[in-house]
Amino acid sequence: MAAKDPLHGKLVTLTGGSGFFGRHVAQALLERGARLRIASRDPRKAHSLKPLANLGQIAFMPCDVRDPAQAEAAVRGADAVVNLVGAFEGDLMKLICGGARNVARAAAEHGAGTFVHISAIGADAASPAGYAEAKARSEDAVLEAFPRATVLRPSILFAENGGFVNMLADIIATFPVVPVFAPEARLQLLFVDDAADAVAAALADPARHAGKTYEIAGPEALEVMELHRRIARGQGRKRHFLPVPDSLAGVFAALPGTPMNEDQWALLRQGNTPSGKLPGLDKLGVQPRPLGLFLDRWMTRYRKHGRFADRVRSAA
């Protein structure tokens, strides 16, 4: 008889679980038989998960982690907690750092056995980017309240249904001339399902992973310009890529209403690769899959004639 999965029947609260990454984490945990409580400011965004769950396997509740009482309600009775809260707008220190502190304190007080905190590669308390500073301070806040928490620092995530690659694919499919910001910056993109498997691995074996910090990234580092070119090739499109000087990119990021704010620009400019000083995915038993494994298939819908396109010729 096969051994039961250690997560089977466990109640796991996902704070911020209705976001892009949170929904993939939820799928990974549902497949392993965990019971889920999705707690976020708008849990309706995760209602698409309902058909994937058995009767009673998933519940949803509104939660603003900035409110200690709401954070406490979200984790009460949970065997494990995963904090996925993140944002690039608003009071980041209060939301990312203060929220993480509230959730971790509540989890410790209510006896949760395992806590996984999602930070980010590039987290740095001395960073000029408010996001990176808040992520670094959130790690300190979590470990102070829940010393045996596992901290995961993922690189930029990619998936078929969202994320950075899809944003670039939309732009490349639309415009014949595409500006490229930080063209020489190196990104080690991580498939979102591999990141979700890392979360599940940390939850399933706290004896091995508790109290540790991991940098998790994909197997290949690509320069931003090369990433643009690969996406264009996958679409079968000829595009002219125009490197944008850093000074002009900074002005663009400072303008209101643009798709990239100043924090995002600062983080993109410095690149997004592991430091090499912390353990990675291999220590969590996860083999990361490269972008090239998926890209051509995912770009089919962006081609001029979709799956009927002639890949030998380039579309306009």
PDB file of C-alpha atoms in Angstrom:
ATOM      1  CA  MET A   1       0.000   0.000   0.000  1.00  0.00           C
ATOM      2  CA  ALA A   2       1.361   3.391  -0.968  1.00  0.00           C
ATOM      3  CA  ALA A   3       2.275   5.676   1.924  1.00  0.00           C
ATOM      4  CA  LYS A   4      -0.128   8.512   2.537  1.00  0.00           C
ATOM      5  CA  ASP A   5       1.120  11.943   1.511  1.00  0.00           C
ATOM      6  CA  PRO A   6       2.214  13.886   4.634  1.00  0.00           C
ATOM      7  CA  LEU A   7      -0.002  16.775   3.512  1.00  0.00           C
ATOM      8  CA  HIS A   8      -3.104  14.629   3.088  1.00  0.00           C
ATOM      9  CA  GLY A   9      -5.919  15.971   5.261  1.00  0.00           C
ATOM     10  CA  LYS A  10      -3.816  18.808   6.684  1.00  0.00           C
ATOM     11  CA  LEU A  11      -5.478  22.214   6.848  1.00  0.00           C
ATOM     12  CA  VAL A  12      -3.264  24.809   5.148  1.00  0.00           C
ATOM     13  CA  THR A  13      -4.070  28.511   5.173  1.00  0.00           C
ATOM     14  CA  LEU A  14      -2.814  30.486   2.175  1.00  0.00           C
ATOM     15  CA  THR A  15      -2.739  34.189   3.013  1.00  0.00           C
ATOM     16  CA  GLY A  16      -2.688  36.063  -0.262  1.00  0.00           C
ATOM     17  CA  GLY A  17      -3.702  32.780  -1.855  1.00  0.00           C
ATOM     18  CA  SER A  18      -5.932  34.288  -4.543  1.00  0.00           C
ATOM     19  CA  GLY A  19      -3.001  35.809  -6.438  1.00  0.00           C
ATOM     20  CA  PHE A  20      -1.189  34.441  -9.479  1.00  0.00           C
ATOM     21  CA  PHE A  21       1.306  32.359  -7.509  1.00  0.00           C
ATOM     22  CA  GLY A  22      -1.165  31.495  -4.770  1.00  0.00           C
ATOM     23  CA  ARG A  23      -3.550  29.801  -7.176  1.00  0.00           C
ATOM     24  CA  HIS A  24      -0.763  27.557  -8.452  1.00  0.00           C
ATOM     25  CA  VAL A  25       0.320  26.720  -4.903  1.00  0.00           C
ATOM     26  CA  ALA A  26      -3.290  25.841  -4.138  1.00  0.00           C
ATOM     27  CA  GLN A  27      -3.423  23.429  -7.074  1.00  0.00           C
ATOM     28  CA  ALA A  28      -0.231  21.700  -5.972  1.00  0.00           C
ATOM     29  CA  LEU A  29      -1.572  21.255  -2.433  1.00  0.00           C
ATOM     30  CA  LEU A  30      -5.017  20.091  -3.558  1.00  0.00           C
ATOM     31  CA  GLU A  31      -3.358  17.386  -5.653  1.00  0.00           C
ATOM     32  CA  ARG A  32      -1.597  16.159  -2.519  1.00  0.00           C
ATOM     33  CA  GLY A  33      -4.831  15.946  -0.555  1.00  0.00           C
ATOM     34  CA  ALA A  34      -4.424  19.000   1.657  1.00  0.00           C
ATOM     35  CA  ARG A  35      -7.434  20.971   2.829  1.00  0.00           C
ATOM     36  CA  LEU A  36      -7.150  24.661   1.981  1.00  0.00           C
ATOM     37  CA  ARG A  37      -8.309  27.948   3.395  1.00  0.00           C
ATOM     38  CA  ILE A  38      -7.765  30.726   0.852  1.00  0.00           C
ATOM     39  CA  ALA A  39      -7.539  34.013   2.771  1.00  0.00           C
ATOM     40  CA  SER A  40      -7.133  37.261   0.852  1.00  0.00           C
ATOM     41  CA  ARG A  41      -8.641  40.671   0.368  1.00  0.00           C
ATOM     42  CA  ASP A  42     -10.604  39.342  -2.610  1.00  0.00           C
ATOM     43  CA  PRO A  43     -10.906  35.552  -2.337  1.00  0.00           C
ATOM     44  CA  ARG A  44     -13.336  35.507  -5.262  1.00  0.00           C
ATOM     45  CA  LYS A  45     -10.285  35.636  -7.552  1.00  0.00           C
ATOM     46  CA  ALA A  46      -9.556  32.047  -6.494  1.00  0.00           C
ATOM     47  CA  HIS A  47     -13.062  30.670  -7.039  1.00  0.00           C
ATOM     48  CA  SER A  48     -11.820  29.065 -10.266  1.00  0.00           C
ATOM     49  CA  LEU A  49     -10.159  26.468  -8.000  1.00  0.00           C
ATOM     50  CA  LYS A  50     -13.495  25.069  -6.805  1.00  0.00           C
ATOM     51  CA  PRO A  51     -13.826  22.401  -9.524  1.00  0.00           C
ATOM     52  CA  LEU A  52     -10.354  21.082  -8.625  1.00  0.00           C
ATOM     53  CA  ALA A  53     -11.288  20.345  -5.021  1.00  0.00           C
ATOM     54  CA  ASN A  54     -13.271  17.553  -3.439  1.00  0.00           C
ATOM     55  CA  LEU A  55     -16.297  18.373  -1.303  1.00  0.00           C
ATOM     56  CA  GLY A  56     -15.122  20.319   1.740  1.00  0.00           C
ATOM     57  CA  GLN A  57     -11.505  20.447   0.611  1.00  0.00           C
ATOM     58  CA  ILE A  58     -11.354  24.200   0.021  1.00  0.00           C
ATOM     59  CA  ALA A  59     -12.798  27.254   1.750  1.00  0.00           C
ATOM     60  CA  PHE A  60     -12.508  30.973   1.105  1.00  0.00           C
ATOM     61  CA  MET A  61     -12.463  33.891   3.494  1.00  0.00           C
ATOM     62  CA  PRO A  62     -11.818  37.629   3.189  1.00  0.00           C
ATOM     63  CA  CYS A  63      -8.696  38.734   5.036  1.00  0.00           C
ATOM     64  CA  ASP A  64      -6.630  41.887   5.179  1.00  0.00           C
ATOM     65  CA  VAL A  65      -3.387  40.815   6.840  1.00  0.00           C
ATOM     66  CA  ARG A  66      -2.717  44.391   7.935  1.00  0.00           C
ATOM     67  CA  ASP A  67      -5.418  43.804  10.581  1.00  0.00           C
ATOM     68  CA  PRO A  68      -4.084  41.478  13.319  1.00  0.00           C
ATOM     69  CA  ALA A  69      -7.592  40.240  14.151  1.00  0.00           C
ATOM     70  CA  GLN A  70      -8.236  39.210  10.535  1.00  0.00           C
ATOM     71  CA  ALA A  71      -4.844  37.529  10.326  1.00  0.00           C
ATOM     72  CA  GLU A  72      -5.642  35.603  13.495  1.00  0.00           C
ATOM     73  CA  ALA A  73      -9.004  34.457  12.150  1.00  0.00           C
ATOM     74  CA  ALA A  74      -7.348  33.253   8.929  1.00  0.00           C
ATOM     75  CA  VAL A  75      -4.858  30.947  10.647  1.00  0.00           C
ATOM     76  CA  ARG A  76      -6.932  29.701  13.570  1.00  0.00           C
ATOM     77  CA  GLY A  77      -7.014  25.902  13.511  1.00  0.00           C
ATOM     78  CA  ALA A  78      -4.577  25.572  10.609  1.00  0.00           C
ATOM     79  CA  ASP A  79      -1.902  22.888  10.634  1.00  0.00           C
ATOM     80  CA  ALA A  80       0.292  24.978   8.323  1.00  0.00           C
ATOM     81  CA  VAL A  81       0.378  28.485   6.904  1.00  0.00           C
ATOM     82  CA  VAL A  82       1.839  29.866   3.672  1.00  0.00           C
ATOM     83  CA  ASN A  83       2.156  33.636   3.457  1.00  0.00           C
ATOM     84  CA  LEU A  84       2.117  34.795  -0.179  1.00  0.00           C
ATOM     85  CA  VAL A  85       1.150  38.433   0.290  1.00  0.00           C
ATOM     86  CA  GLY A  86       2.971  40.843  -2.009  1.00  0.00           C
ATOM     87  CA  ALA A  87       2.351  44.013  -3.983  1.00  0.00           C
ATOM     88  CA  PHE A  88       4.173  46.798  -5.801  1.00  0.00           C
ATOM     89  CA  GLU A  89       1.797  49.598  -4.824  1.00  0.00           C
ATOM     90  CA  GLY A  90       0.552  51.138  -1.603  1.00  0.00           C
ATOM     91  CA  ASP A  91       2.207  51.115   1.807  1.00  0.00           C
ATOM     92  CA  LEU A  92       4.503  48.165   1.142  1.00  0.00           C
ATOM     93  CA  MET A  93       6.088  48.157   4.584  1.00  0.00           C
ATOM     94  CA  LYS A  94       2.693  47.893   6.251  1.00  0.00           C
ATOM     95  CA  LEU A  95       1.293  45.334   3.822  1.00  0.00           C
ATOM     96  CA  ILE A  96       4.303  43.087   3.118  1.00  0.00           C
ATOM     97  CA  CYS A  97       6.271  43.429   6.353  1.00  0.00           C
ATOM     98  CA  GLY A  98       3.523  44.278   8.842  1.00  0.00           C
ATOM     99  CA  GLY A  99       1.166  41.757   7.295  1.00  0.00           C
ATOM    100  CA  ALA A 100       3.767  38.987   7.460  1.00  0.00           C
ATOM    101  CA  ARG A 101       4.435  39.815  11.113  1.00  0.00           C
ATOM    102  CA  ASN A 102       0.718  39.616  11.927  1.00  0.00           C
ATOM    103  CA  VAL A 103       0.276  36.276  10.168  1.00  0.00           C
ATOM    104  CA  ALA A 104       3.412  34.707  11.678  1.00  0.00           C
ATOM    105  CA  ARG A 105       2.543  35.835  15.198  1.00  0.00           C
ATOM    106  CA  ALA A 106      -0.979  34.482  14.860  1.00  0.00           C
ATOM    107  CA  ALA A 107       0.288  31.188  13.439  1.00  0.00           C
ATOM    108  CA  ALA A 108       2.676  30.755  16.368  1.00  0.00           C
ATOM    109  CA  GLU A 109       0.021  31.653  18.937  1.00  0.00           C
ATOM    110  CA  HIS A 110      -2.488  29.206  17.490  1.00  0.00           C
ATOM    111  CA  GLY A 111      -0.067  26.321  17.226  1.00  0.00           C
ATOM    112  CA  ALA A 112       0.490  25.961  13.483  1.00  0.00           C
ATOM    113  CA  GLY A 113       3.149  23.329  12.980  1.00  0.00           C
ATOM    114  CA  THR A 114       4.658  24.710   9.778  1.00  0.00           C
ATOM    115  CA  PHE A 115       5.058  28.171   8.260  1.00  0.00           C
ATOM    116  CA  VAL A 116       6.332  28.990   4.766  1.00  0.00           C
ATOM    117  CA  HIS A 117       6.968  32.613   3.880  1.00  0.00           C
ATOM    118  CA  ILE A 118       7.287  33.720   0.258  1.00  0.00           C
ATOM    119  CA  SER A 119       9.899  36.434  -0.136  1.00  0.00           C
ATOM    120  CA  ALA A 120      11.795  37.247  -3.357  1.00  0.00           C
ATOM    121  CA  ILE A 121      15.239  37.002  -4.894  1.00  0.00           C
ATOM    122  CA  GLY A 122      16.779  40.419  -4.441  1.00  0.00           C
ATOM    123  CA  ALA A 123      15.250  40.982  -0.997  1.00  0.00           C
ATOM    124  CA  ASP A 124      17.560  43.530   0.623  1.00  0.00           C
ATOM    125  CA  ALA A 125      16.898  45.804   3.577  1.00  0.00           C
ATOM    126  CA  ALA A 126      19.346  48.353   2.108  1.00  0.00           C
ATOM    127  CA  SER A 127      17.766  48.370  -1.364  1.00  0.00           C
ATOM    128  CA  PRO A 128      16.494  51.662  -2.820  1.00  0.00           C
ATOM    129  CA  ALA A 129      13.474  49.685  -4.079  1.00  0.00           C
ATOM    130  CA  GLY A 130      10.745  49.733  -1.457  1.00  0.00           C
ATOM    131  CA  TYR A 131       9.569  46.283  -2.529  1.00  0.00           C
ATOM    132  CA  ALA A 132      12.972  44.667  -1.964  1.00  0.00           C
ATOM    133  CA  GLU A 133      13.351  46.394   1.386  1.00  0.00           C
ATOM    134  CA  ALA A 134       9.884  45.337   2.533  1.00  0.00           C
ATOM    135  CA  LYS A 135      10.509  41.731   1.484  1.00  0.00           C
ATOM    136  CA  ALA A 136      13.780  41.628   3.431  1.00  0.00           C
ATOM    137  CA  ARG A 137      12.213  43.099   6.543  1.00  0.00           C
ATOM    138  CA  SER A 138       9.276  40.715   6.226  1.00  0.00           C
ATOM    139  CA  GLU A 139      11.713  37.799   6.485  1.00  0.00           C
ATOM    140  CA  ASP A 140      13.099  39.206   9.739  1.00  0.00           C
ATOM    141  CA  ALA A 141       9.598  39.778  11.097  1.00  0.00           C
ATOM    142  CA  VAL A 142       8.496  36.233  10.276  1.00  0.00           C
ATOM    143  CA  LEU A 143      11.576  34.546  11.741  1.00  0.00           C
ATOM    144  CA  GLU A 144      11.298  36.630  14.915  1.00  0.00           C
ATOM    145  CA  ALA A 145       7.696  35.486  15.435  1.00  0.00           C
ATOM    146  CA  PHE A 146       8.073  31.944  14.026  1.00  0.00           C
ATOM    147  CA  PRO A 147      11.774  30.963  14.169  1.00  0.00           C
ATOM    148  CA  ARG A 148      11.222  27.611  12.425  1.00  0.00           C
ATOM    149  CA  ALA A 149       9.588  29.176   9.382  1.00  0.00           C
ATOM    150  CA  THR A 150      10.898  28.304   5.929  1.00  0.00           C
ATOM    151  CA  VAL A 151      11.634  31.301   3.703  1.00  0.00           C
ATOM    152  CA  LEU A 152      11.492  30.869  -0.065  1.00  0.00           C
ATOM    153  CA  ARG A 153      12.924  33.533  -2.347  1.00  0.00           C
ATOM    154  CA  PRO A 154      11.624  32.832  -5.878  1.00  0.00           C
ATOM    155  CA  SER A 155      12.912  34.502  -9.005  1.00  0.00           C
ATOM    156  CA  ILE A 156      10.506  35.952 -11.579  1.00  0.00           C
ATOM    157  CA  LEU A 157       7.798  33.396 -12.309  1.00  0.00           C
ATOM    158  CA  PHE A 158       6.499  32.375 -15.714  1.00  0.00           C
ATOM    159  CA  ALA A 159       3.397  30.437 -16.724  1.00  0.00           C
ATOM    160  CA  GLU A 160       1.102  29.960 -19.671  1.00  0.00           C
ATOM    161  CA  ASN A 161      -1.689  31.901 -18.006  1.00  0.00           C
ATOM    162  CA  GLY A 162       0.135  34.935 -16.698  1.00  0.00           C
ATOM    163  CA  GLY A 163       3.344  36.522 -15.510  1.00  0.00           C
ATOM    164  CA  PHE A 164       6.242  38.411 -17.029  1.00  0.00           C
ATOM    165  CA  VAL A 165       6.631  36.336 -20.208  1.00  0.00           C
ATOM    166  CA  ASN A 166       2.982  36.775 -21.170  1.00  0.00           C
ATOM    167  CA  MET A 167       3.220  40.526 -20.668  1.00  0.00           C
ATOM    168  CA  LEU A 168       6.177  40.668 -23.070  1.00  0.00           C
ATOM    169  CA  ALA A 169       4.422  38.326 -25.519  1.00  0.00           C
ATOM    170  CA  ASP A 170       1.421  40.668 -25.717  1.00  0.00           C
ATOM    171  CA  ILE A 171       3.659  43.643 -26.464  1.00  0.00           C
ATOM    172  CA  ILE A 172       5.749  41.789 -29.060  1.00  0.00           C
ATOM    173  CA  ALA A 173       2.632  40.515 -30.825  1.00  0.00           C
ATOM    174  CA  THR A 174       1.213  44.052 -31.034  1.00  0.00           C
ATOM    175  CA  PHE A 175       4.043  46.401 -31.962  1.00  0.00           C
ATOM    176  CA  PRO A 176       6.609  46.153 -34.797  1.00  0.00           C
ATOM    177  CA  VAL A 177       9.127  48.199 -32.778  1.00  0.00           C
ATOM    178  CA  VAL A 178       9.543  47.161 -29.157  1.00  0.00           C
ATOM    179  CA  PRO A 179      11.517  49.118 -26.539  1.00  0.00           C
ATOM    180  CA  VAL A 180      13.671  46.895 -24.335  1.00  0.00           C
ATOM    181  CA  PHE A 181      14.453  48.022 -20.799  1.00  0.00           C
ATOM    182  CA  ALA A 182      17.659  46.796 -19.135  1.00  0.00           C
ATOM    183  CA  PRO A 183      18.544  44.664 -22.179  1.00  0.00           C
ATOM    184  CA  GLU A 184      21.689  43.182 -20.594  1.00  0.00           C
ATOM    185  CA  ALA A 185      20.144  42.330 -17.226  1.00  0.00           C
ATOM    186  CA  ARG A 186      20.085  38.606 -16.538  1.00  0.00           C
ATOM    187  CA  LEU A 187      16.913  36.828 -15.421  1.00  0.00           C
ATOM    188  CA  GLN A 188      16.700  33.260 -14.173  1.00  0.00           C
ATOM    189  CA  LEU A 189      12.994  32.729 -14.784  1.00  0.00           C
ATOM    190  CA  LEU A 190      11.227  30.018 -12.773  1.00  0.00           C
ATOM    191  CA  PHE A 191       8.257  27.948 -13.940  1.00  0.00           C
ATOM    192  CA  VAL A 192       5.429  28.705 -11.532  1.00  0.00           C
ATOM    193  CA  ASP A 193       4.507  25.043 -11.007  1.00  0.00           C
ATOM    194  CA  ASP A 194       8.095  24.266  -9.984  1.00  0.00           C
ATOM    195  CA  ALA A 195       7.885  27.085  -7.449  1.00  0.00           C
ATOM    196  CA  ALA A 196       4.576  25.677  -6.190  1.00  0.00           C
ATOM    197  CA  ASP A 197       6.180  22.240  -5.815  1.00  0.00           C
ATOM    198  CA  ALA A 198       8.899  23.864  -3.718  1.00  0.00           C
ATOM    199  CA  VAL A 199       6.269  25.261  -1.353  1.00  0.00           C
ATOM    200  CA  ALA A 200       4.639  21.839  -1.050  1.00  0.00           C
ATOM    201  CA  ALA A 201       8.018  20.210  -0.387  1.00  0.00           C
ATOM    202  CA  ALA A 202       8.792  22.667   2.410  1.00  0.00           C
ATOM    203  CA  LEU A 203       5.388  22.031   3.992  1.00  0.00           C
ATOM    204  CA  ALA A 204       5.657  18.259   3.689  1.00  0.00           C
ATOM    205  CA  ASP A 205       9.030  17.948   5.440  1.00  0.00           C
ATOM    206  CA  PRO A 206       9.422  20.671   8.072  1.00  0.00           C
ATOM    207  CA  ALA A 207      12.023  18.632   9.943  1.00  0.00           C
ATOM    208  CA  ARG A 208      14.367  19.098   6.980  1.00  0.00           C
ATOM    209  CA  HIS A 209      13.422  22.595   5.825  1.00  0.00           C
ATOM    210  CA  ALA A 210      12.245  24.541   8.894  1.00  0.00           C
ATOM    211  CA  GLY A 211      14.333  27.568   9.788  1.00  0.00           C
ATOM    212  CA  LYS A 212      16.064  27.666   6.398  1.00  0.00           C
ATOM    213  CA  THR A 213      16.038  30.182   3.571  1.00  0.00           C
ATOM    214  CA  TYR A 214      16.127  29.039  -0.068  1.00  0.00           C
ATOM    215  CA  GLU A 215      16.703  30.930  -3.302  1.00  0.00           C
ATOM    216  CA  ILE A 216      14.669  29.174  -5.969  1.00  0.00           C
ATOM    217  CA  ALA A 217      15.194  29.905  -9.649  1.00  0.00           C
ATOM    218  CA  GLY A 218      15.051  28.302 -13.070  1.00  0.00           C
ATOM    219  CA  PRO A 219      17.962  26.444 -14.679  1.00  0.00           C
ATOM    220  CA  GLU A 220      18.954  29.094 -17.225  1.00  0.00           C
ATOM    221  CA  ALA A 221      19.944  32.759 -16.973  1.00  0.00           C
ATOM    222  CA  LEU A 222      18.831  34.839 -19.961  1.00  0.00           C
ATOM    223  CA  GLU A 223      19.563  38.433 -20.819  1.00  0.00           C
ATOM    224  CA  VAL A 224      16.404  40.498 -21.219  1.00  0.00           C
ATOM    225  CA  MET A 225      17.168  41.164 -24.899  1.00  0.00           C
ATOM    226  CA  GLU A 226      17.570  37.456 -25.625  1.00  0.00           C
ATOM    227  CA  LEU A 227      14.275  36.755 -23.880  1.00  0.00           C
ATOM    228  CA  HIS A 228      12.543  39.221 -26.209  1.00  0.00           C
ATOM    229  CA  ARG A 229      14.142  37.562 -29.235  1.00  0.00           C
ATOM    230  CA  ARG A 230      13.109  34.092 -28.148  1.00  0.00           C
ATOM    231  CA  ILE A 231       9.517  35.186 -27.678  1.00  0.00           C
ATOM    232  CA  ALA A 232       9.479  36.801 -31.133  1.00  0.00           C
ATOM    233  CA  ARG A 233      10.883  33.623 -32.710  1.00  0.00           C
ATOM    234  CA  GLY A 234       8.234  31.584 -30.944  1.00  0.00           C
ATOM    235  CA  GLN A 235       5.571  33.854 -32.439  1.00  0.00           C
ATOM    236  CA  GLY A 236       7.154  33.724 -35.881  1.00  0.00           C
ATOM    237  CA  ARG A 237       7.373  37.514 -35.924  1.00  0.00           C
ATOM    238  CA  LYS A 238      10.058  39.886 -37.154  1.00  0.00           C
ATOM    239  CA  ARG A 239      10.471  42.671 -34.659  1.00  0.00           C
ATOM    240  CA  HIS A 240      12.907  45.530 -34.182  1.00  0.00           C
ATOM    241  CA  PHE A 241      14.066  45.698 -30.581  1.00  0.00           C
ATOM    242  CA  LEU A 242      15.211  49.107 -29.401  1.00  0.00           C
ATOM    243  CA  PRO A 243      17.407  49.198 -26.266  1.00  0.00           C
ATOM    244  CA  VAL A 244      16.238  51.974 -23.955  1.00  0.00           C
ATOM    245  CA  PRO A 245      18.944  53.998 -22.150  1.00  0.00           C
ATOM    246  CA  ASP A 246      18.748  53.633 -18.371  1.00  0.00           C
ATOM    247  CA  SER A 247      18.208  57.367 -17.904  1.00  0.00           C
ATOM    248  CA  LEU A 248      15.158  57.328 -20.173  1.00  0.00           C
ATOM    249  CA  ALA A 249      13.849  54.106 -18.622  1.00  0.00           C
ATOM    250  CA  GLY A 250      13.996  55.727 -15.200  1.00  0.00           C
ATOM    251  CA  VAL A 251      11.923  58.660 -16.413  1.00  0.00           C
ATOM    252  CA  PHE A 252       9.386  56.274 -17.966  1.00  0.00           C
ATOM    253  CA  ALA A 253       9.059  54.280 -14.736  1.00  0.00           C
ATOM    254  CA  ALA A 254       8.450  57.463 -12.760  1.00  0.00           C
ATOM    255  CA  LEU A 255       5.459  58.433 -14.900  1.00  0.00           C
ATOM    256  CA  PRO A 256       1.995  57.567 -13.562  1.00  0.00           C
ATOM    257  CA  GLY A 257      -0.019  54.944 -15.379  1.00  0.00           C
ATOM    258  CA  THR A 258       2.905  53.141 -17.052  1.00  0.00           C
ATOM    259  CA  PRO A 259       3.126  49.311 -16.852  1.00  0.00           C
ATOM    260  CA  MET A 260       6.381  49.519 -14.857  1.00  0.00           C
ATOM    261  CA  ASN A 261       6.877  51.534 -11.682  1.00  0.00           C
ATOM    262  CA  GLU A 262      10.153  52.711 -10.156  1.00  0.00           C
ATOM    263  CA  ASP A 263      10.560  49.677  -7.894  1.00  0.00           C
ATOM    264  CA  GLN A 264      10.026  47.284 -10.778  1.00  0.00           C
ATOM    265  CA  TRP A 265      12.533  49.176 -12.890  1.00  0.00           C
ATOM    266  CA  ALA A 266      15.141  49.131 -10.127  1.00  0.00           C
ATOM    267  CA  LEU A 267      14.712  45.383  -9.679  1.00  0.00           C
ATOM    268  CA  LEU A 268      14.766  44.661 -13.408  1.00  0.00           C
ATOM    269  CA  ARG A 269      17.901  46.731 -13.867  1.00  0.00           C
ATOM    270  CA  GLN A 270      19.852  44.767 -11.240  1.00  0.00           C
ATOM    271  CA  GLY A 271      18.773  41.423 -12.717  1.00  0.00           C
ATOM    272  CA  ASN A 272      17.058  38.518 -11.039  1.00  0.00           C
ATOM    273  CA  THR A 273      19.403  35.605 -10.386  1.00  0.00           C
ATOM    274  CA  PRO A 274      20.332  33.677  -7.223  1.00  0.00           C
ATOM    275  CA  SER A 275      23.243  34.918  -5.146  1.00  0.00           C
ATOM    276  CA  GLY A 276      24.658  31.401  -4.865  1.00  0.00           C
ATOM    277  CA  LYS A 277      25.030  31.836  -1.105  1.00  0.00           C
ATOM    278  CA  LEU A 278      21.831  29.974  -0.186  1.00  0.00           C
ATOM    279  CA  PRO A 279      20.473  26.503  -1.009  1.00  0.00           C
ATOM    280  CA  GLY A 280      18.276  26.170  -4.075  1.00  0.00           C
ATOM    281  CA  LEU A 281      15.559  24.015  -5.558  1.00  0.00           C
ATOM    282  CA  ASP A 282      17.671  20.869  -5.578  1.00  0.00           C
ATOM    283  CA  LYS A 283      17.695  20.882  -1.767  1.00  0.00           C
ATOM    284  CA  LEU A 284      13.890  20.858  -1.906  1.00  0.00           C
ATOM    285  CA  GLY A 285      13.871  17.914  -4.295  1.00  0.00           C
ATOM    286  CA  VAL A 286      12.578  19.937  -7.253  1.00  0.00           C
ATOM    287  CA  GLN A 287      14.120  19.779 -10.734  1.00  0.00           C
ATOM    288  CA  PRO A 288      13.363  23.118 -12.467  1.00  0.00           C
ATOM    289  CA  ARG A 289      12.137  23.097 -16.041  1.00  0.00           C
ATOM    290  CA  PRO A 290      13.532  25.608 -18.588  1.00  0.00           C
ATOM    291  CA  LEU A 291      11.428  28.171 -20.416  1.00  0.00           C
ATOM    292  CA  GLY A 292      12.384  26.587 -23.746  1.00  0.00           C
ATOM    293  CA  LEU A 293      10.419  23.481 -22.821  1.00  0.00           C
ATOM    294  CA  PHE A 294       7.183  25.473 -23.083  1.00  0.00           C
ATOM    295  CA  LEU A 295       7.765  28.639 -25.076  1.00  0.00           C
ATOM    296  CA  ASP A 296       7.061  27.535 -28.663  1.00  0.00           C
ATOM    297  CA  ARG A 297       3.827  25.802 -27.674  1.00  0.00           C
ATOM    298  CA  TRP A 298       2.652  28.736 -25.579  1.00  0.00           C
ATOM    299  CA  MET A 299       3.392  31.225 -28.353  1.00  0.00           C
ATOM    300  CA  THR A 300       1.067  29.405 -30.789  1.00  0.00           C
ATOM    301  CA  ARG A 301      -1.871  31.646 -29.945  1.00  0.00           C
ATOM    302  CA  TYR A 302       0.213  34.740 -30.700  1.00  0.00           C
ATOM    303  CA  ARG A 303       1.118  33.658 -34.234  1.00  0.00           C
ATOM    304  CA  LYS A 304      -0.594  35.343 -37.147  1.00  0.00           C
ATOM    305  CA  HIS A 305      -2.483  32.189 -38.094  1.00  0.00           C
ATOM    306  CA  GLY A 306      -2.293  30.428 -34.742  1.00  0.00           C
ATOM    307  CA  ARG A 307      -1.529  26.718 -34.957  1.00  0.00           C
ATOM    308  CA  PHE A 308      -1.932  26.869 -38.731  1.00  0.00           C
ATOM    309  CA  ALA A 309       1.005  29.253 -39.070  1.00  0.00           C
ATOM    310  CA  ASP A 310       3.961  28.200 -41.207  1.00  0.00           C
ATOM    311  CA  ARG A 311       6.868  28.244 -38.745  1.00  0.00           C
ATOM    312  CA  VAL A 312       9.369  28.448 -41.604  1.00  0.00           C
ATOM    313  CA  ARG A 313       8.160  31.896 -42.541  1.00  0.00           C
ATOM    314  CA  SER A 314       7.923  34.829 -40.184  1.00  0.00           C
ATOM    315  CA  ALA A 315       4.607  36.578 -39.798  1.00  0.00           C
ATOM    316  CA  ALA A 316       4.345  40.335 -39.985  1.00  0.00           C
TER     317      ALA A 316
END
